[in-house]
Amino acid sequence: MTTQTGAPTVPTDFPEPTLVAVDGVELEVFEAGPRGGRAVVLCHGWPEHAWSWRHQVPALAAAGYHVIVPNQRGYGRSSCPTEVTDYDLAHLTGDLVALLDHYGHDDATFVGHDWGAFVVWGLALLHPERVNGVVALSLPYQERGERPWVEAMAEVLGDDFYFVHFNRRPGVADAVFDEDPARFLGNLFRTDVPPAPPGPGMALVDLARADAPPGAPLLSDDDLAVFVRSFERTGFTGSVNWYRNLDRNWHLLADVDPVVRQPALMVYGARDTIAPAPHLTTFVPRVEVLTLDTGHWIQQERPAETTALLLAWLAQQSRTA
């Protein structure tokens, strides 16, 4: 495999996918390790793919874990429903519960990055009996607050903030991303991006069309091609629809106990634009917090460190269970 730019590719021991029928859709699932092992489910973020966990899967499987890595709905060869509401937290967490049922697991440790972390935090609230531990990369637990999330973001960050833009100008950003997935994803998956104050306009739309994005390429040509082929097939609307359910998710969580009571590991990137949560231990009292010297794409920017801390934390949980 070529490695002309970005990080080297992993050896070719990433599992072949299967399609699993769950919750009224089909998910493309990559599975490794013994089925009798403790289940670890890896949940990607946006705009990613199960391939974002390529560095962690072989090591987790070799350690005896049953590793389950879905392309979640809207991604890869998984189903892409047309209704926006089919991407709310009830559906996304229901898919993961159905995966546990399919593989015969009562519970699992769920590891999520970015939007995957949001879903994993929600899973721990909506289906606590199916979650024995949570690992979140980049995105901490989000306090529900008194106002719907998009409404609050619009007031503080403005209509051009991408969460707000996705909701209030549906279809506009998707179409821009669809124009040239290779350019957009190549411009987005960067490392060593210098900090810069936000400018006018919708930053992700500008980035999708940029000729000279900041930072350096994160991915090899072959790794980037996996993401590009995936989004050339699906387009970006299904994945962006996750954002369009943010306020719906706020309402879905209205009567749910907001405290995550399972043991948890929160991994921040020191150079990530996502800020640490000031009240994390209020809502996640059993959390351990670590920070790596990295940007947003934690498990891809710092693969060896991410794999090592995952293995160490999982082993610790096994000893204390």
Short mmCIF file of C-alpha atoms in Angstrom, two decimals:
data_model
loop_
_atom_site.label_atom_id
_atom_site.label_comp_id
_atom_site.label_asym_id
_atom_site.label_seq_id
_atom_site.Cartn_x
_atom_site.Cartn_y
_atom_site.Cartn_z
CA MET A 1 0.00 0.00 0.00
CA THR A 2 1.32 3.48 -0.79
CA THR A 3 2.15 5.92 1.97
CA GLN A 4 3.00 9.05 0.00
CA THR A 5 1.28 11.33 2.50
CA GLY A 6 0.15 11.11 6.09
CA ALA A 7 0.51 8.25 8.54
CA PRO A 8 1.41 4.75 7.38
CA THR A 9 -1.33 2.27 6.73
CA VAL A 10 -1.89 -0.64 9.06
CA PRO A 11 -0.97 -4.18 7.94
CA THR A 12 -3.70 -5.87 5.94
CA ASP A 13 -5.26 -7.75 8.87
CA PHE A 14 -8.34 -5.57 9.12
CA PRO A 15 -11.36 -7.89 8.96
CA GLU A 16 -13.65 -8.25 5.98
CA PRO A 17 -17.13 -6.79 6.55
CA THR A 18 -20.46 -8.53 6.82
CA LEU A 19 -23.94 -7.04 6.56
CA VAL A 20 -26.00 -7.49 9.72
CA ALA A 21 -29.75 -6.84 9.82
CA VAL A 22 -30.63 -4.80 12.91
CA ASP A 23 -33.40 -2.45 13.96
CA GLY A 24 -34.96 -2.29 10.49
CA VAL A 25 -31.70 -1.51 8.67
CA GLU A 26 -28.53 -3.30 7.62
CA LEU A 27 -25.18 -2.37 9.11
CA GLU A 28 -21.81 -3.09 7.57
CA VAL A 29 -19.85 -4.62 10.45
CA PHE A 30 -16.18 -5.47 10.80
CA GLU A 31 -15.63 -8.16 13.45
CA ALA A 32 -12.41 -9.51 14.94
CA GLY A 33 -11.28 -11.56 17.91
CA PRO A 34 -12.94 -14.48 19.68
CA ARG A 35 -16.72 -14.32 19.97
CA GLY A 36 -16.42 -15.65 23.49
CA GLY A 37 -14.26 -12.70 24.52
CA ARG A 38 -15.41 -9.58 26.27
CA ALA A 39 -17.20 -7.40 23.71
CA VAL A 40 -15.72 -4.05 22.71
CA VAL A 41 -17.72 -1.97 20.22
CA LEU A 42 -15.89 0.83 18.37
CA CYS A 43 -18.07 3.68 17.11
CA HIS A 44 -16.68 6.13 14.54
CA GLY A 45 -17.37 9.84 14.25
CA TRP A 46 -18.13 12.25 11.38
CA PRO A 47 -17.27 12.10 8.57
CA GLU A 48 -15.48 8.84 9.23
CA HIS A 49 -15.80 5.11 8.74
CA ALA A 50 -15.01 1.92 10.64
CA TRP A 51 -11.57 2.17 8.98
CA SER A 52 -10.75 4.99 11.43
CA TRP A 53 -10.19 2.20 14.01
CA ARG A 54 -7.77 0.26 11.77
CA HIS A 55 -4.86 0.74 14.19
CA GLN A 56 -6.77 -0.48 17.26
CA VAL A 57 -8.70 -3.50 15.94
CA PRO A 58 -5.80 -5.96 15.49
CA ALA A 59 -4.33 -5.25 18.93
CA LEU A 60 -7.68 -5.52 20.71
CA ALA A 61 -8.47 -8.79 18.94
CA ALA A 62 -5.01 -10.17 19.78
CA ALA A 63 -5.68 -9.35 23.44
CA GLY A 64 -8.75 -11.60 23.36
CA TYR A 65 -11.54 -9.07 22.99
CA HIS A 66 -14.46 -9.60 20.64
CA VAL A 67 -14.16 -6.42 18.60
CA ILE A 68 -17.27 -5.17 16.78
CA VAL A 69 -16.84 -2.17 14.49
CA PRO A 70 -19.96 -1.02 12.63
CA ASN A 71 -20.30 1.51 9.91
CA GLN A 72 -23.26 3.19 11.53
CA ARG A 73 -26.40 4.07 9.57
CA GLY A 74 -25.67 6.62 6.87
CA TYR A 75 -22.11 5.39 6.34
CA GLY A 76 -20.28 2.92 4.12
CA ARG A 77 -22.41 0.03 2.89
CA SER A 78 -24.81 0.39 5.83
CA SER A 79 -28.37 1.53 5.17
CA CYS A 80 -28.95 5.22 4.53
CA PRO A 81 -32.59 5.93 5.42
CA THR A 82 -34.15 8.96 3.73
CA GLU A 83 -36.08 10.30 6.73
CA VAL A 84 -34.12 12.73 8.89
CA THR A 85 -35.72 11.40 12.07
CA ASP A 86 -34.32 7.93 11.35
CA TYR A 87 -30.96 9.25 12.58
CA ASP A 88 -31.99 10.30 16.07
CA LEU A 89 -30.41 8.95 19.24
CA ALA A 90 -33.16 6.38 19.76
CA HIS A 91 -32.38 4.81 16.37
CA LEU A 92 -28.59 5.08 16.63
CA THR A 93 -28.45 3.51 20.10
CA GLY A 94 -31.06 0.95 19.09
CA ASP A 95 -28.72 -0.21 16.32
CA LEU A 96 -25.96 -0.84 18.84
CA VAL A 97 -28.24 -2.74 21.21
CA ALA A 98 -29.41 -4.87 18.30
CA LEU A 99 -25.78 -5.63 17.43
CA LEU A 100 -25.23 -6.95 20.95
CA ASP A 101 -28.31 -9.14 20.57
CA HIS A 102 -27.09 -10.39 17.19
CA TYR A 103 -23.73 -11.48 18.60
CA GLY A 104 -25.18 -12.81 21.86
CA HIS A 105 -23.65 -10.31 24.28
CA ASP A 106 -25.50 -9.06 27.35
CA ASP A 107 -23.32 -5.97 27.48
CA ALA A 108 -20.15 -4.43 26.10
CA THR A 109 -17.60 -1.69 26.53
CA PHE A 110 -18.39 1.00 23.99
CA VAL A 111 -15.68 3.22 22.56
CA GLY A 112 -16.68 6.29 20.58
CA HIS A 113 -14.91 9.12 18.80
CA ASP A 114 -16.55 12.46 18.00
CA TRP A 115 -20.21 11.74 17.09
CA GLY A 116 -19.57 8.13 18.03
CA ALA A 117 -18.81 9.38 21.54
CA PHE A 118 -22.10 11.30 21.62
CA VAL A 119 -23.96 8.10 20.72
CA VAL A 120 -22.05 6.06 23.31
CA TRP A 121 -22.81 8.58 26.06
CA GLY A 122 -26.47 8.43 25.02
CA LEU A 123 -26.41 4.64 24.99
CA ALA A 124 -25.16 4.62 28.58
CA LEU A 125 -28.18 6.74 29.54
CA LEU A 126 -30.87 5.05 27.44
CA HIS A 127 -29.70 1.43 27.80
CA PRO A 128 -27.47 1.37 30.90
CA GLU A 129 -27.84 -2.37 31.40
CA ARG A 130 -26.12 -3.02 28.05
CA VAL A 131 -23.06 -0.85 28.78
CA ASN A 132 -20.34 -2.01 31.17
CA GLY A 133 -17.95 0.81 30.35
CA VAL A 134 -17.55 3.90 28.19
CA VAL A 135 -14.48 5.28 26.43
CA ALA A 136 -14.94 8.65 24.72
CA LEU A 137 -12.37 10.27 22.45
CA SER A 138 -12.56 14.02 21.83
CA LEU A 139 -16.20 14.65 22.75
CA PRO A 140 -17.02 14.73 26.47
CA TYR A 141 -20.45 14.14 27.95
CA GLN A 142 -22.79 16.94 26.84
CA GLU A 143 -24.88 18.53 29.56
CA ARG A 144 -28.50 18.78 28.46
CA GLY A 145 -29.10 22.28 29.79
CA GLU A 146 -32.36 24.19 29.84
CA ARG A 147 -32.65 24.98 26.11
CA PRO A 148 -32.39 22.78 23.00
CA TRP A 149 -28.80 22.50 21.86
CA VAL A 150 -29.09 24.06 18.38
CA GLU A 151 -31.12 26.97 19.73
CA ALA A 152 -28.46 27.64 22.37
CA MET A 153 -25.62 27.31 19.84
CA ALA A 154 -27.28 29.75 17.44
CA GLU A 155 -27.52 32.40 20.12
CA VAL A 156 -23.89 32.06 21.21
CA LEU A 157 -22.10 31.05 17.99
CA GLY A 158 -24.36 32.39 15.24
CA ASP A 159 -26.21 30.95 12.26
CA ASP A 160 -23.01 30.08 10.39
CA PHE A 161 -21.74 27.73 13.09
CA TYR A 162 -21.82 24.38 11.37
CA PHE A 163 -24.25 22.66 13.78
CA VAL A 164 -26.70 25.52 13.27
CA HIS A 165 -26.08 25.78 9.52
CA PHE A 166 -26.73 22.04 9.02
CA ASN A 167 -30.09 22.41 10.77
CA ARG A 168 -31.30 25.74 9.42
CA ARG A 169 -30.05 25.44 5.84
CA PRO A 170 -30.68 21.75 5.14
CA GLY A 171 -29.03 20.37 2.04
CA VAL A 172 -26.72 23.32 1.37
CA ALA A 173 -23.56 21.98 3.00
CA ASP A 174 -24.27 18.39 1.90
CA ALA A 175 -24.29 19.49 -1.73
CA VAL A 176 -20.96 21.27 -1.34
CA PHE A 177 -19.35 18.23 0.28
CA ASP A 178 -20.78 15.99 -2.46
CA GLU A 179 -19.20 18.16 -5.19
CA ASP A 180 -15.73 16.75 -4.49
CA PRO A 181 -15.51 14.27 -1.59
CA ALA A 182 -11.78 13.75 -2.16
CA ARG A 183 -11.01 17.45 -1.79
CA PHE A 184 -13.29 17.91 1.23
CA LEU A 185 -11.98 14.87 3.12
CA GLY A 186 -8.37 15.57 2.17
CA ASN A 187 -8.77 19.13 3.44
CA LEU A 188 -10.48 17.97 6.65
CA PHE A 189 -8.22 15.09 7.71
CA ARG A 190 -5.22 17.24 8.60
CA THR A 191 -2.76 17.32 11.45
CA ASP A 192 -0.70 20.12 13.01
CA VAL A 193 -3.36 22.65 12.10
CA PRO A 194 -2.38 26.03 13.58
CA PRO A 195 -5.01 27.66 15.78
CA ALA A 196 -6.91 30.47 14.11
CA PRO A 197 -9.85 32.64 15.14
CA PRO A 198 -13.15 31.82 13.41
CA GLY A 199 -13.85 33.84 10.29
CA PRO A 200 -17.09 34.80 8.60
CA GLY A 201 -19.19 32.23 6.76
CA MET A 202 -19.60 28.50 7.28
CA ALA A 203 -16.11 27.18 7.93
CA LEU A 204 -16.69 23.63 6.66
CA VAL A 205 -18.13 24.86 3.36
CA ASP A 206 -15.08 27.07 2.89
CA LEU A 207 -12.78 24.19 3.82
CA ALA A 208 -14.47 21.88 1.32
CA ARG A 209 -13.51 24.27 -1.48
CA ALA A 210 -10.10 25.37 -0.20
CA ASP A 211 -7.07 25.00 -2.46
CA ALA A 212 -4.52 25.34 0.35
CA PRO A 213 -5.89 23.94 3.64
CA PRO A 214 -3.87 24.50 6.81
CA GLY A 215 -1.76 21.81 8.45
CA ALA A 216 -0.37 18.62 6.95
CA PRO A 217 -2.15 15.56 5.52
CA LEU A 218 -3.05 13.06 8.22
CA LEU A 219 -3.81 10.04 6.04
CA SER A 220 -1.89 8.05 3.49
CA ASP A 221 -3.29 8.08 -0.02
CA ASP A 222 -4.72 4.59 0.45
CA ASP A 223 -6.31 5.36 3.82
CA LEU A 224 -7.90 8.52 2.46
CA ALA A 225 -9.20 6.55 -0.51
CA VAL A 226 -11.21 4.29 1.84
CA PHE A 227 -13.09 7.31 3.17
CA VAL A 228 -13.48 8.90 -0.26
CA ARG A 229 -14.91 5.76 -1.87
CA SER A 230 -17.37 5.41 1.00
CA PHE A 231 -18.75 8.93 0.65
CA GLU A 232 -18.73 8.82 -3.13
CA ARG A 233 -21.12 5.92 -2.73
CA THR A 234 -23.42 7.37 -0.07
CA GLY A 235 -23.06 11.12 -0.34
CA PHE A 236 -22.94 13.12 2.90
CA THR A 237 -26.63 13.70 3.64
CA GLY A 238 -27.17 10.58 5.78
CA SER A 239 -24.23 11.41 8.01
CA VAL A 240 -25.15 15.11 8.26
CA ASN A 241 -28.66 14.05 9.29
CA TRP A 242 -27.16 13.03 12.63
CA TYR A 243 -26.67 16.77 13.28
CA ARG A 244 -30.24 17.51 12.23
CA ASN A 245 -31.55 15.48 15.17
CA LEU A 246 -29.65 17.34 17.86
CA ASP A 247 -32.67 19.16 19.26
CA ARG A 248 -34.80 16.05 18.83
CA ASN A 249 -32.22 14.20 20.93
CA TRP A 250 -32.44 16.95 23.55
CA HIS A 251 -36.18 16.25 23.83
CA LEU A 252 -35.65 12.45 23.83
CA LEU A 253 -33.42 12.76 26.90
CA ALA A 254 -35.84 14.93 28.85
CA ASP A 255 -36.96 12.26 31.32
CA VAL A 256 -33.77 10.20 31.44
CA ASP A 257 -31.45 10.00 34.45
CA PRO A 258 -28.59 12.24 33.24
CA VAL A 259 -25.83 10.53 35.24
CA VAL A 260 -23.55 7.99 33.51
CA ARG A 261 -22.90 5.51 36.31
CA GLN A 262 -20.59 3.11 34.46
CA PRO A 263 -16.80 3.42 34.64
CA ALA A 264 -15.58 5.72 31.90
CA LEU A 265 -12.42 6.96 30.24
CA MET A 266 -12.36 10.41 28.65
CA VAL A 267 -9.51 11.08 26.22
CA TYR A 268 -8.97 14.67 25.11
CA GLY A 269 -6.70 15.99 22.39
CA ALA A 270 -4.63 18.86 23.72
CA ARG A 271 -4.87 20.61 20.33
CA ASP A 272 -8.47 19.69 19.60
CA THR A 273 -10.93 22.51 19.02
CA ILE A 274 -13.43 20.72 21.29
CA ALA A 275 -13.01 22.06 24.81
CA PRO A 276 -12.97 19.89 27.94
CA ALA A 277 -16.24 19.68 29.86
CA PRO A 278 -16.06 21.78 33.06
CA HIS A 279 -18.56 19.63 34.98
CA LEU A 280 -17.68 16.20 33.63
CA THR A 281 -17.40 14.46 37.00
CA THR A 282 -20.83 15.77 38.04
CA PHE A 283 -22.45 13.71 35.30
CA VAL A 284 -19.81 10.96 34.96
CA PRO A 285 -18.61 10.36 38.53
CA ARG A 286 -16.51 7.29 37.69
CA VAL A 287 -14.54 8.90 34.89
CA GLU A 288 -10.78 8.86 34.39
CA VAL A 289 -9.45 11.70 32.23
CA LEU A 290 -6.39 11.57 29.98
CA THR A 291 -5.05 14.08 27.48
CA LEU A 292 -2.86 13.27 24.48
CA ASP A 293 -0.77 15.77 22.53
CA THR A 294 -2.91 15.60 19.42
CA GLY A 295 -5.65 17.28 17.46
CA HIS A 296 -9.17 16.04 16.83
CA TRP A 297 -8.50 12.74 15.00
CA ILE A 298 -7.11 11.12 18.13
CA GLN A 299 -6.98 7.41 17.29
CA GLN A 300 -5.60 8.14 13.83
CA GLU A 301 -3.13 10.87 14.84
CA ARG A 302 -1.77 8.98 17.84
CA PRO A 303 -2.57 5.33 17.03
CA ALA A 304 0.03 3.64 19.25
CA GLU A 305 -0.76 5.78 22.29
CA THR A 306 -4.51 5.35 21.81
CA THR A 307 -4.20 1.58 21.48
CA ALA A 308 -1.97 1.35 24.56
CA LEU A 309 -4.27 3.38 26.78
CA LEU A 310 -7.32 1.43 25.58
CA LEU A 311 -5.66 -1.90 26.40
CA ALA A 312 -4.47 -0.65 29.79
CA TRP A 313 -7.88 0.75 30.77
CA LEU A 314 -9.75 -2.36 29.61
CA ALA A 315 -7.34 -4.59 31.55
CA GLN A 316 -7.86 -2.45 34.65
CA GLN A 317 -11.61 -2.77 34.34
CA SER A 318 -11.29 -6.56 34.03
CA ARG A 319 -9.23 -6.68 37.23
CA THR A 320 -11.75 -4.59 39.19
CA ALA A 321 -14.92 -6.18 37.80
#
